Amino acid sequence: MSLKSCYRYLWGEVEQVGWKGWTKMWNFFIPPKVKHFFWQVCSVKLRGRRVDVPDKCVLCLDGAESSNHLFLQCSLARSFWEQKGWLGVGSRDMAFLEWVRNFFSSKNEEQSCEMIMFCWSVWQFRNRKVWHNENVDVDKVAALSRAFLQGWQQAQFQGGAARARLREGTQVWKKPAIGRFKMNVDAAIGADGKRGLGWVIRDSSGIFVAAGWLKHLEFGRP
């Protein structure tokens, strides 16, 4: 039985899977485990994922933790949606699945992939906060979602599984020597003149280790 067949089998056990938008999501060029995570989030309550869910959101300490809260109502998620101009997709009080439906129908595939990856990253940092009390902010969450997706897509490119779907000019990431780490750095200047610098560190297996950034940099003239 294929992975997609397993998904379809599971769909029959969940009330909300009749929505045709799932077919679109299975074709997105994102990691299968992220698709599975997102399907679970939309189809099953967090408490049904065999994890202990705190009564209160550990990221904002305001409101009971649920899919609706964690990905729509939490101040961390809303900060990112606001940065992207996506708050207008729907009301913060609507069910998360309904919000996702609105998103898929009004945004393109690239934006939908970015949204799904961010939700996955929110869940990763939520777990880090629960188990390691790691500090979390929206920039760190966004950096992980971008780095993980980029690394996965480049791995598919190297394996020849998805060459046609990668944009022309994509540079292939090369692993460092065993026991070493590699840091990739990028900088950008926005339309408003603001400058930023970000970096991602991965180990010799290509696994994400850390990410950082600096915002609103100022450079003097020589």
Tab-separated table of C-alpha atoms in Angstrom:
chain	number	residue	atom	x	y	z
A	1	MET	CA	0.000	0.000	0.000
A	2	SER	CA	1.399	3.400	-0.980
A	3	LEU	CA	1.681	6.367	1.383
A	4	LYS	CA	-1.102	8.126	-0.520
A	5	SER	CA	-3.302	5.022	-0.227
A	6	CYS	CA	-2.752	5.046	3.521
A	7	TYR	CA	-3.841	8.650	3.643
A	8	ARG	CA	-6.978	7.845	1.672
A	9	TYR	CA	-7.731	4.936	3.972
A	10	LEU	CA	-7.404	7.190	6.986
A	11	TRP	CA	-9.646	9.790	5.383
A	12	GLY	CA	-12.582	7.413	5.750
A	13	GLU	CA	-12.094	7.513	9.514
A	14	VAL	CA	-12.239	11.283	9.843
A	15	GLU	CA	-15.365	13.335	9.384
A	16	GLN	CA	-13.800	16.306	7.597
A	17	VAL	CA	-11.827	14.576	4.869
A	18	GLY	CA	-14.423	14.882	2.126
A	19	TRP	CA	-12.981	18.258	1.202
A	20	LYS	CA	-11.339	18.137	-2.232
A	21	GLY	CA	-8.662	20.604	-1.141
A	22	TRP	CA	-6.680	17.729	0.341
A	23	THR	CA	-5.962	16.449	-3.170
A	24	LYS	CA	-4.270	19.757	-3.884
A	25	MET	CA	-2.176	19.540	-0.721
A	26	TRP	CA	-0.871	16.026	-1.445
A	27	ASN	CA	0.678	17.435	-4.631
A	28	PHE	CA	2.492	20.288	-2.885
A	29	PHE	CA	6.287	20.091	-3.060
A	30	ILE	CA	6.851	19.854	0.688
A	31	PRO	CA	8.048	16.990	2.950
A	32	PRO	CA	5.509	14.120	3.282
A	33	LYS	CA	5.774	14.194	7.077
A	34	VAL	CA	4.747	17.859	7.032
A	35	LYS	CA	1.726	17.038	4.866
A	36	HIS	CA	0.775	14.263	7.285
A	37	PHE	CA	1.186	16.580	10.254
A	38	PHE	CA	-0.984	19.253	8.643
A	39	TRP	CA	-3.663	16.752	7.700
A	40	GLN	CA	-3.751	15.538	11.306
A	41	VAL	CA	-3.972	19.074	12.648
A	42	CYS	CA	-6.933	19.857	10.399
A	43	SER	CA	-8.668	16.514	10.841
A	44	VAL	CA	-7.983	15.486	14.422
A	45	LYS	CA	-7.884	17.430	17.658
A	46	LEU	CA	-4.408	17.970	19.085
A	47	ARG	CA	-5.313	15.848	22.087
A	48	GLY	CA	-5.966	12.972	19.686
A	49	ARG	CA	-2.338	12.949	18.486
A	50	ARG	CA	-1.173	10.929	21.520
A	51	VAL	CA	0.622	13.832	23.107
A	52	ASP	CA	-0.042	15.572	26.400
A	53	VAL	CA	-1.431	18.990	25.551
A	54	PRO	CA	-1.226	21.673	28.265
A	55	ASP	CA	-4.456	23.390	29.246
A	56	LYS	CA	-2.894	26.747	28.386
A	57	CYS	CA	-0.898	27.693	25.283
A	58	VAL	CA	2.802	27.514	26.175
A	59	LEU	CA	3.754	30.059	23.504
A	60	CYS	CA	1.590	32.993	24.588
A	61	LEU	CA	0.162	31.778	27.945
A	62	ASP	CA	-3.193	33.141	26.858
A	63	GLY	CA	-5.970	30.741	25.955
A	64	ALA	CA	-6.444	26.981	25.896
A	65	GLU	CA	-4.216	25.159	23.447
A	66	SER	CA	-6.046	23.865	20.383
A	67	SER	CA	-5.516	23.908	16.631
A	68	ASN	CA	-7.648	27.026	16.365
A	69	HIS	CA	-5.670	28.811	19.053
A	70	LEU	CA	-2.160	27.621	18.200
A	71	PHE	CA	-2.342	28.422	14.484
A	72	LEU	CA	-4.886	31.257	14.374
A	73	GLN	CA	-5.424	32.994	17.698
A	74	CYS	CA	-1.996	32.758	19.339
A	75	SER	CA	-0.124	36.059	19.193
A	76	LEU	CA	2.922	34.318	17.684
A	77	ALA	CA	1.010	32.927	14.708
A	78	ARG	CA	-0.986	36.107	14.206
A	79	SER	CA	2.229	38.114	14.116
A	80	PHE	CA	3.433	36.047	11.152
A	81	TRP	CA	0.072	36.174	9.341
A	82	GLU	CA	0.107	39.939	9.796
A	83	GLN	CA	3.649	40.220	8.398
A	84	LYS	CA	2.548	38.275	5.322
A	85	GLY	CA	-0.703	40.212	4.932
A	86	TRP	CA	-2.758	37.044	5.451
A	87	LEU	CA	-4.933	38.048	8.411
A	88	GLY	CA	-7.736	38.926	6.002
A	89	VAL	CA	-8.105	35.284	4.942
A	90	GLY	CA	-10.722	34.808	7.650
A	91	SER	CA	-11.846	35.555	11.176
A	92	ARG	CA	-9.704	34.497	14.128
A	93	ASP	CA	-12.834	32.913	15.606
A	94	MET	CA	-13.488	30.554	12.683
A	95	ALA	CA	-12.486	26.897	12.786
A	96	PHE	CA	-8.946	26.270	11.586
A	97	LEU	CA	-10.059	23.927	8.787
A	98	GLU	CA	-12.422	26.603	7.475
A	99	TRP	CA	-9.567	29.110	7.553
A	100	VAL	CA	-7.373	26.678	5.613
A	101	ARG	CA	-10.099	26.217	3.011
A	102	ASN	CA	-10.296	29.976	2.537
A	103	PHE	CA	-6.514	30.139	2.278
A	104	PHE	CA	-6.212	27.405	-0.355
A	105	SER	CA	-8.943	28.997	-2.460
A	106	SER	CA	-7.433	32.499	-2.350
A	107	LYS	CA	-3.651	31.885	-2.348
A	108	ASN	CA	-1.267	30.181	-4.756
A	109	GLU	CA	0.723	26.993	-4.170
A	110	GLU	CA	3.890	28.755	-3.031
A	111	GLN	CA	1.972	30.724	-0.397
A	112	SER	CA	0.065	27.623	0.703
A	113	CYS	CA	3.323	25.702	1.140
A	114	GLU	CA	4.773	28.560	3.183
A	115	MET	CA	1.696	28.601	5.408
A	116	ILE	CA	1.800	24.843	6.003
A	117	MET	CA	5.535	24.877	6.740
A	118	PHE	CA	5.070	27.706	9.238
A	119	CYS	CA	2.350	25.757	11.072
A	120	TRP	CA	4.658	22.735	11.220
A	121	SER	CA	7.458	24.924	12.585
A	122	VAL	CA	5.111	26.373	15.220
A	123	TRP	CA	4.446	22.831	16.421
A	124	GLN	CA	8.175	22.020	16.546
A	125	PHE	CA	8.911	25.062	18.678
A	126	ARG	CA	5.857	24.419	20.812
A	127	ASN	CA	7.396	21.024	21.652
A	128	ARG	CA	10.805	22.583	22.327
A	129	LYS	CA	9.139	24.987	24.728
A	130	VAL	CA	7.318	22.156	26.520
A	131	TRP	CA	10.295	19.811	26.809
A	132	HIS	CA	13.286	22.171	26.902
A	133	ASN	CA	11.758	25.534	27.858
A	134	GLU	CA	13.371	27.052	24.760
A	135	ASN	CA	12.616	30.701	24.058
A	136	VAL	CA	10.447	31.176	20.983
A	137	ASP	CA	9.743	34.140	18.721
A	138	VAL	CA	8.149	34.489	15.317
A	139	ASP	CA	11.417	35.121	13.447
A	140	LYS	CA	12.974	31.931	14.806
A	141	VAL	CA	9.897	29.906	13.844
A	142	ALA	CA	9.852	31.373	10.329
A	143	ALA	CA	13.599	30.726	9.905
A	144	LEU	CA	13.187	27.033	10.723
A	145	SER	CA	10.269	26.619	8.305
A	146	ARG	CA	12.234	28.200	5.450
A	147	ALA	CA	15.484	26.337	6.183
A	148	PHE	CA	13.814	22.948	6.522
A	149	LEU	CA	11.835	23.342	3.297
A	150	GLN	CA	14.864	24.591	1.365
A	151	GLY	CA	17.033	21.736	2.618
A	152	TRP	CA	14.411	19.125	1.759
A	153	GLN	CA	13.750	20.518	-1.717
A	154	GLN	CA	17.457	20.638	-2.500
A	155	ALA	CA	17.823	17.040	-1.323
A	156	GLN	CA	15.070	16.035	-3.760
A	157	PHE	CA	16.868	17.950	-6.478
A	158	GLN	CA	20.103	16.112	-5.758
A	159	GLY	CA	18.281	12.783	-5.840
A	160	GLY	CA	16.670	13.584	-9.163
A	161	ALA	CA	13.146	13.073	-7.802
A	162	ALA	CA	11.866	16.574	-8.433
A	163	ARG	CA	14.205	18.414	-10.786
A	164	ALA	CA	11.404	19.792	-12.928
A	165	ARG	CA	9.722	21.475	-9.976
A	166	LEU	CA	12.704	23.387	-8.694
A	167	ARG	CA	13.200	26.882	-10.021
A	168	GLU	CA	15.954	27.436	-12.520
A	169	GLY	CA	19.139	28.662	-10.944
A	170	THR	CA	18.645	26.919	-7.596
A	171	GLN	CA	22.024	26.250	-6.015
A	172	VAL	CA	22.584	22.763	-4.637
A	173	TRP	CA	23.573	22.744	-0.974
A	174	LYS	CA	26.729	20.711	-0.307
A	175	LYS	CA	27.305	18.951	2.987
A	176	PRO	CA	30.368	19.841	5.087
A	177	ALA	CA	32.903	17.229	6.127
A	178	ILE	CA	31.865	14.751	8.814
A	179	GLY	CA	32.057	16.331	12.250
A	180	ARG	CA	31.808	19.861	10.876
A	181	PHE	CA	28.983	22.352	10.504
A	182	LYS	CA	28.081	24.637	7.624
A	183	MET	CA	26.537	28.082	7.912
A	184	ASN	CA	24.695	29.650	4.982
A	185	VAL	CA	24.191	33.408	5.140
A	186	ASP	CA	21.827	35.640	3.195
A	187	ALA	CA	21.029	39.342	3.303
A	188	ALA	CA	18.236	41.432	1.847
A	189	ILE	CA	17.077	45.012	1.483
A	190	GLY	CA	13.328	45.620	1.552
A	191	ALA	CA	11.367	48.088	-0.536
A	192	ASP	CA	11.260	50.379	2.507
A	193	GLY	CA	15.072	50.419	2.700
A	194	LYS	CA	15.279	48.210	5.797
A	195	ARG	CA	18.137	45.711	5.787
A	196	GLY	CA	18.311	42.276	7.306
A	197	LEU	CA	20.777	39.417	7.641
A	198	GLY	CA	20.007	35.774	8.365
A	199	TRP	CA	21.907	32.517	8.667
A	200	VAL	CA	21.198	28.792	8.987
A	201	ILE	CA	23.556	26.168	10.443
A	202	ARG	CA	23.357	22.488	9.458
A	203	ASP	CA	25.537	19.502	10.316
A	204	SER	CA	27.307	17.035	8.029
A	205	SER	CA	24.048	15.104	7.569
A	206	GLY	CA	22.205	18.206	6.442
A	207	ILE	CA	20.156	18.340	9.641
A	208	PHE	CA	19.082	21.766	10.896
A	209	VAL	CA	21.036	22.858	13.991
A	210	ALA	CA	20.324	26.542	14.502
A	211	ALA	CA	19.300	29.753	12.776
A	212	GLY	CA	19.733	33.433	13.507
A	213	TRP	CA	19.043	36.836	12.077
A	214	LEU	CA	19.646	40.545	12.489
A	215	LYS	CA	17.006	43.081	11.516
A	216	HIS	CA	17.075	46.774	10.669
A	217	LEU	CA	20.825	46.875	10.042
A	218	GLU	CA	22.479	50.213	9.340
A	219	PHE	CA	25.615	50.511	7.251
A	220	GLY	CA	27.808	53.580	7.175
A	221	ARG	CA	29.260	55.035	4.017
A	222	PRO	CA	33.037	54.559	3.439
